[in-house]
Amino acid sequence: GAGVSQSPSNKVTEKGKDVELRCDPISGHTALYWYRQSLGQGLEFLIYFQGNSAPDKSGLPSDRFSAERTGGSVSTLTIQRTQQEDSAVYLCASSLVAGGKNEQYFGPGTRLTVT
Amino acid sequence: GENVEQHPSTLSVQEGDSAVIKCTYSDSASNYFPWYKQELGKRPQLIIDIRSNVGEKKDQRIAVTLNKTAKHFSLHITETQPEDSAVYFCAARGLGQNFVFGPGTRLSVLP
């Protein structure tokens, strides 16, 4: 079946503008994660959604970052008033949290460049 | 919260030799430990994982060992090949279902 998809694949924006990044998880996966990966760095956790539970927002770096997951499926990560330090690849992952199945499947990422 | 350390940050081996990457974690409640391989410009791909009720798991040339008492786990790659060159990330997942990743190891397999 289809894997995790993300759009856009690349986004160039001017400093101060808002951006929205979209993630379509694998159908039936109840868990969805957002990560940020700066050039040559590891994966920085941002936010985690699990079913209808309140999301774990502990990784969001500032109040300019927010995320929603509508209907338990598609998720949107919004960055307001973008700054140059927001430039990174934003990765989304989903997993089936049931019966011990924990494997995360990653999307291709959105490369965000703030000029 | 959970903290994951990973060593070494870079590793170069000759083709055919073995490579070992080690990770430590801080939260004794963590119960699932995956390893990901990320090639340049590509998404991370799961290569092997281990749960806290198992001490070792092997899949062809790749193996992972877990020492719960010491809170460390290691990735072992035998008979390395040039296509094994990539960045490898370990991760730990705790009771909160959140994953914490190590900083990564850049493995270079020299022909």
PDB file of C-alpha atoms in Angstrom:
ATOM      1  CA  GLY A   1       0.000   0.000   0.000  1.00  0.00           C
ATOM      2  CA  ALA A   2       0.917   3.667  -0.080  1.00  0.00           C
ATOM      3  CA  GLY A   3       3.516   4.884   2.356  1.00  0.00           C
ATOM      4  CA  VAL A   4       3.663   8.126   4.297  1.00  0.00           C
ATOM      5  CA  SER A   5       3.481  11.137   2.023  1.00  0.00           C
ATOM      6  CA  GLN A   6       4.389  14.748   2.675  1.00  0.00           C
ATOM      7  CA  SER A   7       3.837  17.964   0.802  1.00  0.00           C
ATOM      8  CA  PRO A   8       5.347  20.096  -0.412  1.00  0.00           C
ATOM      9  CA  SER A   9       8.673  18.361  -0.971  1.00  0.00           C
ATOM     10  CA  ASN A  10      10.438  21.711  -0.982  1.00  0.00           C
ATOM     11  CA  LYS A  11       9.361  25.086   0.356  1.00  0.00           C
ATOM     12  CA  VAL A  12      11.223  28.370   0.118  1.00  0.00           C
ATOM     13  CA  THR A  13       9.739  31.218   2.087  1.00  0.00           C
ATOM     14  CA  GLU A  14      10.718  34.653   3.224  1.00  0.00           C
ATOM     15  CA  LYS A  15      11.508  35.388   6.818  1.00  0.00           C
ATOM     16  CA  GLY A  16       8.374  36.381   8.694  1.00  0.00           C
ATOM     17  CA  LYS A  17       5.935  34.451   6.525  1.00  0.00           C
ATOM     18  CA  ASP A  18       3.794  31.552   7.743  1.00  0.00           C
ATOM     19  CA  VAL A  19       4.119  28.055   6.266  1.00  0.00           C
ATOM     20  CA  GLU A  20       2.019  24.902   6.401  1.00  0.00           C
ATOM     21  CA  LEU A  21       3.477  21.447   5.936  1.00  0.00           C
ATOM     22  CA  ARG A  22       1.242  18.466   5.308  1.00  0.00           C
ATOM     23  CA  CYS A  23       1.580  14.801   6.231  1.00  0.00           C
ATOM     24  CA  ASP A  24      -0.577  11.907   5.041  1.00  0.00           C
ATOM     25  CA  PRO A  25       0.115   8.874   7.234  1.00  0.00           C
ATOM     26  CA  ILE A  26      -0.337   5.256   6.269  1.00  0.00           C
ATOM     27  CA  SER A  27      -4.015   4.351   6.406  1.00  0.00           C
ATOM     28  CA  GLY A  28      -4.939   2.796   9.737  1.00  0.00           C
ATOM     29  CA  HIS A  29      -1.884   4.053  11.593  1.00  0.00           C
ATOM     30  CA  THR A  30      -2.993   5.638  14.827  1.00  0.00           C
ATOM     31  CA  ALA A  31       0.282   7.310  15.779  1.00  0.00           C
ATOM     32  CA  LEU A  32       1.811  10.258  13.925  1.00  0.00           C
ATOM     33  CA  TYR A  33       5.072  12.010  14.678  1.00  0.00           C
ATOM     34  CA  TRP A  34       6.750  15.182  13.446  1.00  0.00           C
ATOM     35  CA  TYR A  35      10.520  15.597  13.554  1.00  0.00           C
ATOM     36  CA  ARG A  36      12.946  18.262  12.410  1.00  0.00           C
ATOM     37  CA  GLN A  37      16.341  17.430  10.952  1.00  0.00           C
ATOM     38  CA  SER A  38      18.868  20.178  10.381  1.00  0.00           C
ATOM     39  CA  LEU A  39      21.667  19.613   7.869  1.00  0.00           C
ATOM     40  CA  GLY A  40      23.949  16.851   9.067  1.00  0.00           C
ATOM     41  CA  GLN A  41      22.146  16.542  12.383  1.00  0.00           C
ATOM     42  CA  GLY A  42      19.945  14.001  14.114  1.00  0.00           C
ATOM     43  CA  LEU A  43      16.180  13.891  14.389  1.00  0.00           C
ATOM     44  CA  GLU A  44      14.635  16.391  16.770  1.00  0.00           C
ATOM     45  CA  PHE A  45      11.210  15.347  18.071  1.00  0.00           C
ATOM     46  CA  LEU A  46       8.528  18.018  17.685  1.00  0.00           C
ATOM     47  CA  ILE A  47       5.084  16.561  18.371  1.00  0.00           C
ATOM     48  CA  TYR A  48       3.279  13.212  18.643  1.00  0.00           C
ATOM     49  CA  PHE A  49      -0.376  12.335  18.042  1.00  0.00           C
ATOM     50  CA  GLN A  50      -1.932   9.074  19.236  1.00  0.00           C
ATOM     51  CA  GLY A  51      -5.550   8.384  18.390  1.00  0.00           C
ATOM     52  CA  ASN A  52      -7.911  10.739  20.167  1.00  0.00           C
ATOM     53  CA  SER A  53      -5.518  11.467  23.016  1.00  0.00           C
ATOM     54  CA  ALA A  54      -4.130  14.927  23.646  1.00  0.00           C
ATOM     55  CA  PRO A  55      -0.949  15.347  21.573  1.00  0.00           C
ATOM     56  CA  ASP A  56       2.484  15.361  23.147  1.00  0.00           C
ATOM     57  CA  LYS A  57       3.736  18.842  22.237  1.00  0.00           C
ATOM     58  CA  SER A  58       6.807  18.730  24.434  1.00  0.00           C
ATOM     59  CA  GLY A  59       9.213  19.025  21.505  1.00  0.00           C
ATOM     60  CA  LEU A  60       7.828  22.148  19.873  1.00  0.00           C
ATOM     61  CA  PRO A  61      10.639  24.732  20.051  1.00  0.00           C
ATOM     62  CA  SER A  62       8.446  27.821  20.401  1.00  0.00           C
ATOM     63  CA  ASP A  63       4.850  29.009  20.272  1.00  0.00           C
ATOM     64  CA  ARG A  64       5.352  29.805  16.587  1.00  0.00           C
ATOM     65  CA  PHE A  65       5.040  26.073  15.951  1.00  0.00           C
ATOM     66  CA  SER A  66       1.718  24.257  16.067  1.00  0.00           C
ATOM     67  CA  ALA A  67       0.241  21.112  14.586  1.00  0.00           C
ATOM     68  CA  GLU A  68      -3.163  19.605  14.039  1.00  0.00           C
ATOM     69  CA  ARG A  69      -4.386  16.182  13.086  1.00  0.00           C
ATOM     70  CA  THR A  70      -7.873  16.177  11.667  1.00  0.00           C
ATOM     71  CA  GLY A  71     -10.054  13.093  11.775  1.00  0.00           C
ATOM     72  CA  GLY A  72      -7.210  11.007  13.082  1.00  0.00           C
ATOM     73  CA  SER A  73      -5.498  11.023   9.712  1.00  0.00           C
ATOM     74  CA  VAL A  74      -3.889  13.961   7.892  1.00  0.00           C
ATOM     75  CA  SER A  75      -1.702  16.293   9.928  1.00  0.00           C
ATOM     76  CA  THR A  76      -0.583  19.854   9.293  1.00  0.00           C
ATOM     77  CA  LEU A  77       2.449  21.467  10.910  1.00  0.00           C
ATOM     78  CA  THR A  78       2.262  25.253  10.908  1.00  0.00           C
ATOM     79  CA  ILE A  79       5.181  27.572  11.505  1.00  0.00           C
ATOM     80  CA  GLN A  80       4.254  31.212  11.998  1.00  0.00           C
ATOM     81  CA  ARG A  81       6.570  34.159  11.411  1.00  0.00           C
ATOM     82  CA  THR A  82       9.322  31.898  10.082  1.00  0.00           C
ATOM     83  CA  GLN A  83      12.930  32.559  11.054  1.00  0.00           C
ATOM     84  CA  GLN A  84      16.115  31.514   9.265  1.00  0.00           C
ATOM     85  CA  GLU A  85      16.865  28.998  12.019  1.00  0.00           C
ATOM     86  CA  ASP A  86      13.649  27.179  11.062  1.00  0.00           C
ATOM     87  CA  SER A  87      15.369  26.029   7.860  1.00  0.00           C
ATOM     88  CA  ALA A  88      15.553  22.235   8.011  1.00  0.00           C
ATOM     89  CA  VAL A  89      13.965  19.060   6.702  1.00  0.00           C
ATOM     90  CA  TYR A  90      10.683  18.335   8.450  1.00  0.00           C
ATOM     91  CA  LEU A  91       9.958  14.623   8.630  1.00  0.00           C
ATOM     92  CA  CYS A  92       6.674  12.971   9.444  1.00  0.00           C
ATOM     93  CA  ALA A  93       6.328   9.350  10.553  1.00  0.00           C
ATOM     94  CA  SER A  94       3.416   7.100  11.386  1.00  0.00           C
ATOM     95  CA  SER A  95       3.093   3.810  13.203  1.00  0.00           C
ATOM     96  CA  LEU A  96       0.492   1.234  14.073  1.00  0.00           C
ATOM     97  CA  VAL A  97       0.397   1.244  17.854  1.00  0.00           C
ATOM     98  CA  ALA A  98      -1.430  -2.003  18.410  1.00  0.00           C
ATOM     99  CA  GLY A  99      -0.422  -5.520  19.312  1.00  0.00           C
ATOM    100  CA  GLY A 100       3.145  -4.469  19.930  1.00  0.00           C
ATOM    101  CA  LYS A 101       3.697  -3.120  16.415  1.00  0.00           C
ATOM    102  CA  ASN A 102       5.806  -0.023  16.959  1.00  0.00           C
ATOM    103  CA  GLU A 103       7.716   0.449  13.735  1.00  0.00           C
ATOM    104  CA  GLN A 104       7.753   4.004  12.457  1.00  0.00           C
ATOM    105  CA  TYR A 105       7.493   4.613   8.737  1.00  0.00           C
ATOM    106  CA  PHE A 106       8.929   7.920   7.612  1.00  0.00           C
ATOM    107  CA  GLY A 107       7.744  10.189   4.853  1.00  0.00           C
ATOM    108  CA  PRO A 108      10.166  11.756   2.364  1.00  0.00           C
ATOM    109  CA  GLY A 109      10.253  15.029   4.264  1.00  0.00           C
ATOM    110  CA  THR A 110       9.690  18.671   3.412  1.00  0.00           C
ATOM    111  CA  ARG A 111      12.829  20.737   2.941  1.00  0.00           C
ATOM    112  CA  LEU A 112      12.076  24.212   4.292  1.00  0.00           C
ATOM    113  CA  THR A 113      14.351  27.109   3.417  1.00  0.00           C
ATOM    114  CA  VAL A 114      13.746  30.477   5.030  1.00  0.00           C
ATOM    115  CA  THR A 115      15.484  33.326   3.224  1.00  0.00           C
TER     116      THR A 115
ATOM    117  CA  GLY B   1      12.871  12.749  30.130  1.00  0.00           C
ATOM    118  CA  GLU B   2      14.717  10.219  28.018  1.00  0.00           C
ATOM    119  CA  ASN B   3      18.218  11.008  26.776  1.00  0.00           C
ATOM    120  CA  VAL B   4      19.987   8.890  24.160  1.00  0.00           C
ATOM    121  CA  GLU B   5      23.710   9.077  23.502  1.00  0.00           C
ATOM    122  CA  GLN B   6      25.411   7.440  20.528  1.00  0.00           C
ATOM    123  CA  HIS B   7      29.056   6.644  19.770  1.00  0.00           C
ATOM    124  CA  PRO B   8      31.060   7.007  17.680  1.00  0.00           C
ATOM    125  CA  SER B   9      29.873  10.000  15.676  1.00  0.00           C
ATOM    126  CA  THR B  10      31.893   8.818  12.664  1.00  0.00           C
ATOM    127  CA  LEU B  11      33.232   5.374  11.826  1.00  0.00           C
ATOM    128  CA  SER B  12      35.352   4.207   8.908  1.00  0.00           C
ATOM    129  CA  VAL B  13      35.943   0.518   8.246  1.00  0.00           C
ATOM    130  CA  GLN B  14      37.424  -1.516   5.440  1.00  0.00           C
ATOM    131  CA  GLU B  15      35.048  -3.511   3.312  1.00  0.00           C
ATOM    132  CA  GLY B  16      34.504  -6.912   4.870  1.00  0.00           C
ATOM    133  CA  ASP B  17      35.284  -5.768   8.405  1.00  0.00           C
ATOM    134  CA  SER B  18      32.706  -5.437  11.180  1.00  0.00           C
ATOM    135  CA  ALA B  19      31.225  -2.207  12.495  1.00  0.00           C
ATOM    136  CA  VAL B  20      29.800  -1.603  15.955  1.00  0.00           C
ATOM    137  CA  ILE B  21      27.765   1.402  17.044  1.00  0.00           C
ATOM    138  CA  LYS B  22      26.767   1.865  20.671  1.00  0.00           C
ATOM    139  CA  CYS B  23      23.917   3.761  22.301  1.00  0.00           C
ATOM    140  CA  THR B  24      23.003   4.434  25.905  1.00  0.00           C
ATOM    141  CA  TYR B  25      19.659   5.572  27.264  1.00  0.00           C
ATOM    142  CA  SER B  26      18.608   7.096  30.550  1.00  0.00           C
ATOM    143  CA  ASP B  27      14.979   6.058  31.129  1.00  0.00           C
ATOM    144  CA  SER B  28      14.737   2.543  32.548  1.00  0.00           C
ATOM    145  CA  ALA B  29      11.070   2.470  31.443  1.00  0.00           C
ATOM    146  CA  SER B  30      12.045   2.549  27.748  1.00  0.00           C
ATOM    147  CA  ASN B  31      10.986  -0.698  26.136  1.00  0.00           C
ATOM    148  CA  TYR B  32      11.589  -0.511  22.397  1.00  0.00           C
ATOM    149  CA  PHE B  33      14.843   0.263  20.599  1.00  0.00           C
ATOM    150  CA  PRO B  34      14.916   0.653  16.806  1.00  0.00           C
ATOM    151  CA  TRP B  35      17.852   1.376  14.535  1.00  0.00           C
ATOM    152  CA  TYR B  36      17.478   3.441  11.389  1.00  0.00           C
ATOM    153  CA  LYS B  37      19.687   3.829   8.340  1.00  0.00           C
ATOM    154  CA  GLN B  38      19.573   7.100   6.459  1.00  0.00           C
ATOM    155  CA  GLU B  39      21.300   7.461   3.113  1.00  0.00           C
ATOM    156  CA  LEU B  40      22.166  10.897   1.839  1.00  0.00           C
ATOM    157  CA  GLY B  41      19.053  12.847   0.928  1.00  0.00           C
ATOM    158  CA  LYS B  42      16.711  10.000   1.789  1.00  0.00           C
ATOM    159  CA  ARG B  43      14.303   9.222   4.596  1.00  0.00           C
ATOM    160  CA  PRO B  44      15.321   7.069   7.591  1.00  0.00           C
ATOM    161  CA  GLN B  45      14.591   3.382   7.111  1.00  0.00           C
ATOM    162  CA  LEU B  46      14.186   0.881   9.924  1.00  0.00           C
ATOM    163  CA  ILE B  47      16.835  -1.837   9.687  1.00  0.00           C
ATOM    164  CA  ILE B  48      16.363  -3.717  12.943  1.00  0.00           C
ATOM    165  CA  ASP B  49      14.677  -3.275  16.295  1.00  0.00           C
ATOM    166  CA  ILE B  50      14.647  -4.941  19.691  1.00  0.00           C
ATOM    167  CA  ARG B  51      12.220  -4.977  22.586  1.00  0.00           C
ATOM    168  CA  SER B  52      13.142  -4.904  26.226  1.00  0.00           C
ATOM    169  CA  ASN B  53      12.242  -8.552  26.819  1.00  0.00           C
ATOM    170  CA  VAL B  54      14.908  -9.726  24.361  1.00  0.00           C
ATOM    171  CA  GLY B  55      18.689  -9.578  24.723  1.00  0.00           C
ATOM    172  CA  GLU B  56      19.762 -10.068  21.134  1.00  0.00           C
ATOM    173  CA  LYS B  57      18.259 -10.114  17.671  1.00  0.00           C
ATOM    174  CA  LYS B  58      19.904 -10.941  14.369  1.00  0.00           C
ATOM    175  CA  ASP B  59      18.922 -10.417  10.750  1.00  0.00           C
ATOM    176  CA  GLN B  60      21.514 -11.663   8.264  1.00  0.00           C
ATOM    177  CA  ARG B  61      24.561  -9.376   8.614  1.00  0.00           C
ATOM    178  CA  ILE B  62      22.919  -7.106  11.170  1.00  0.00           C
ATOM    179  CA  ALA B  63      22.458  -7.755  14.871  1.00  0.00           C
ATOM    180  CA  VAL B  64      21.399  -5.724  17.865  1.00  0.00           C
ATOM    181  CA  THR B  65      22.180  -6.456  21.502  1.00  0.00           C
ATOM    182  CA  LEU B  66      20.476  -4.956  24.539  1.00  0.00           C
ATOM    183  CA  ASN B  67      21.744  -4.737  28.103  1.00  0.00           C
ATOM    184  CA  LYS B  68      18.834  -3.484  30.199  1.00  0.00           C
ATOM    185  CA  THR B  69      20.825  -3.374  33.422  1.00  0.00           C
ATOM    186  CA  ALA B  70      23.454  -1.099  31.915  1.00  0.00           C
ATOM    187  CA  LYS B  71      20.888   0.675  29.724  1.00  0.00           C
ATOM    188  CA  HIS B  72      22.816   0.327  26.521  1.00  0.00           C
ATOM    189  CA  PHE B  73      22.259  -1.304  23.166  1.00  0.00           C
ATOM    190  CA  SER B  74      24.518  -1.835  20.193  1.00  0.00           C
ATOM    191  CA  LEU B  75      24.279  -2.352  16.450  1.00  0.00           C
ATOM    192  CA  HIS B  76      26.635  -4.862  14.871  1.00  0.00           C
ATOM    193  CA  ILE B  77      27.186  -5.048  11.118  1.00  0.00           C
ATOM    194  CA  THR B  78      29.362  -7.895   9.869  1.00  0.00           C
ATOM    195  CA  GLU B  79      31.019  -8.305   6.471  1.00  0.00           C
ATOM    196  CA  THR B  80      30.455  -4.648   5.685  1.00  0.00           C
ATOM    197  CA  GLN B  81      29.864  -3.569   2.103  1.00  0.00           C
ATOM    198  CA  PRO B  82      30.135  -0.140   0.443  1.00  0.00           C
ATOM    199  CA  GLU B  83      26.334   0.085   0.327  1.00  0.00           C
ATOM    200  CA  ASP B  84      26.295  -0.003   4.127  1.00  0.00           C
ATOM    201  CA  SER B  85      27.752   3.521   4.066  1.00  0.00           C
ATOM    202  CA  ALA B  86      25.127   5.830   5.580  1.00  0.00           C
ATOM    203  CA  VAL B  87      24.159   7.585   8.784  1.00  0.00           C
ATOM    204  CA  TYR B  88      22.774   5.259  11.431  1.00  0.00           C
ATOM    205  CA  PHE B  89      20.439   6.432  14.208  1.00  0.00           C
ATOM    206  CA  CYS B  90      19.444   4.593  17.337  1.00  0.00           C
ATOM    207  CA  ALA B  91      16.272   5.469  19.226  1.00  0.00           C
ATOM    208  CA  ALA B  92      14.499   4.601  22.442  1.00  0.00           C
ATOM    209  CA  ARG B  93      10.804   4.630  23.120  1.00  0.00           C
ATOM    210  CA  GLY B  94       9.421   4.975  26.588  1.00  0.00           C
ATOM    211  CA  LEU B  95       6.026   4.524  28.166  1.00  0.00           C
ATOM    212  CA  GLY B  96       4.858   7.793  26.675  1.00  0.00           C
ATOM    213  CA  GLN B  97       5.207   6.282  23.177  1.00  0.00           C
ATOM    214  CA  ASN B  98       7.513   9.117  22.208  1.00  0.00           C
ATOM    215  CA  PHE B  99      10.787   8.286  20.428  1.00  0.00           C
ATOM    216  CA  VAL B 100      14.087   9.903  21.359  1.00  0.00           C
ATOM    217  CA  PHE B 101      16.841   9.566  18.770  1.00  0.00           C
ATOM    218  CA  GLY B 102      20.583   9.488  19.165  1.00  0.00           C
ATOM    219  CA  PRO B 103      22.642  12.062  17.235  1.00  0.00           C
ATOM    220  CA  GLY B 104      23.694   9.565  14.578  1.00  0.00           C
ATOM    221  CA  THR B 105      26.827   7.764  13.394  1.00  0.00           C
ATOM    222  CA  ARG B 106      28.234   8.353   9.929  1.00  0.00           C
ATOM    223  CA  LEU B 107      29.561   5.015   8.704  1.00  0.00           C
ATOM    224  CA  SER B 108      31.935   4.886   5.773  1.00  0.00           C
ATOM    225  CA  VAL B 109      32.871   1.526   4.299  1.00  0.00           C
ATOM    226  CA  LEU B 110      36.056   1.838   2.296  1.00  0.00           C
ATOM    227  CA  PRO B 111      36.450  -0.464  -0.733  1.00  0.00           C
TER     228      PRO B 111
END
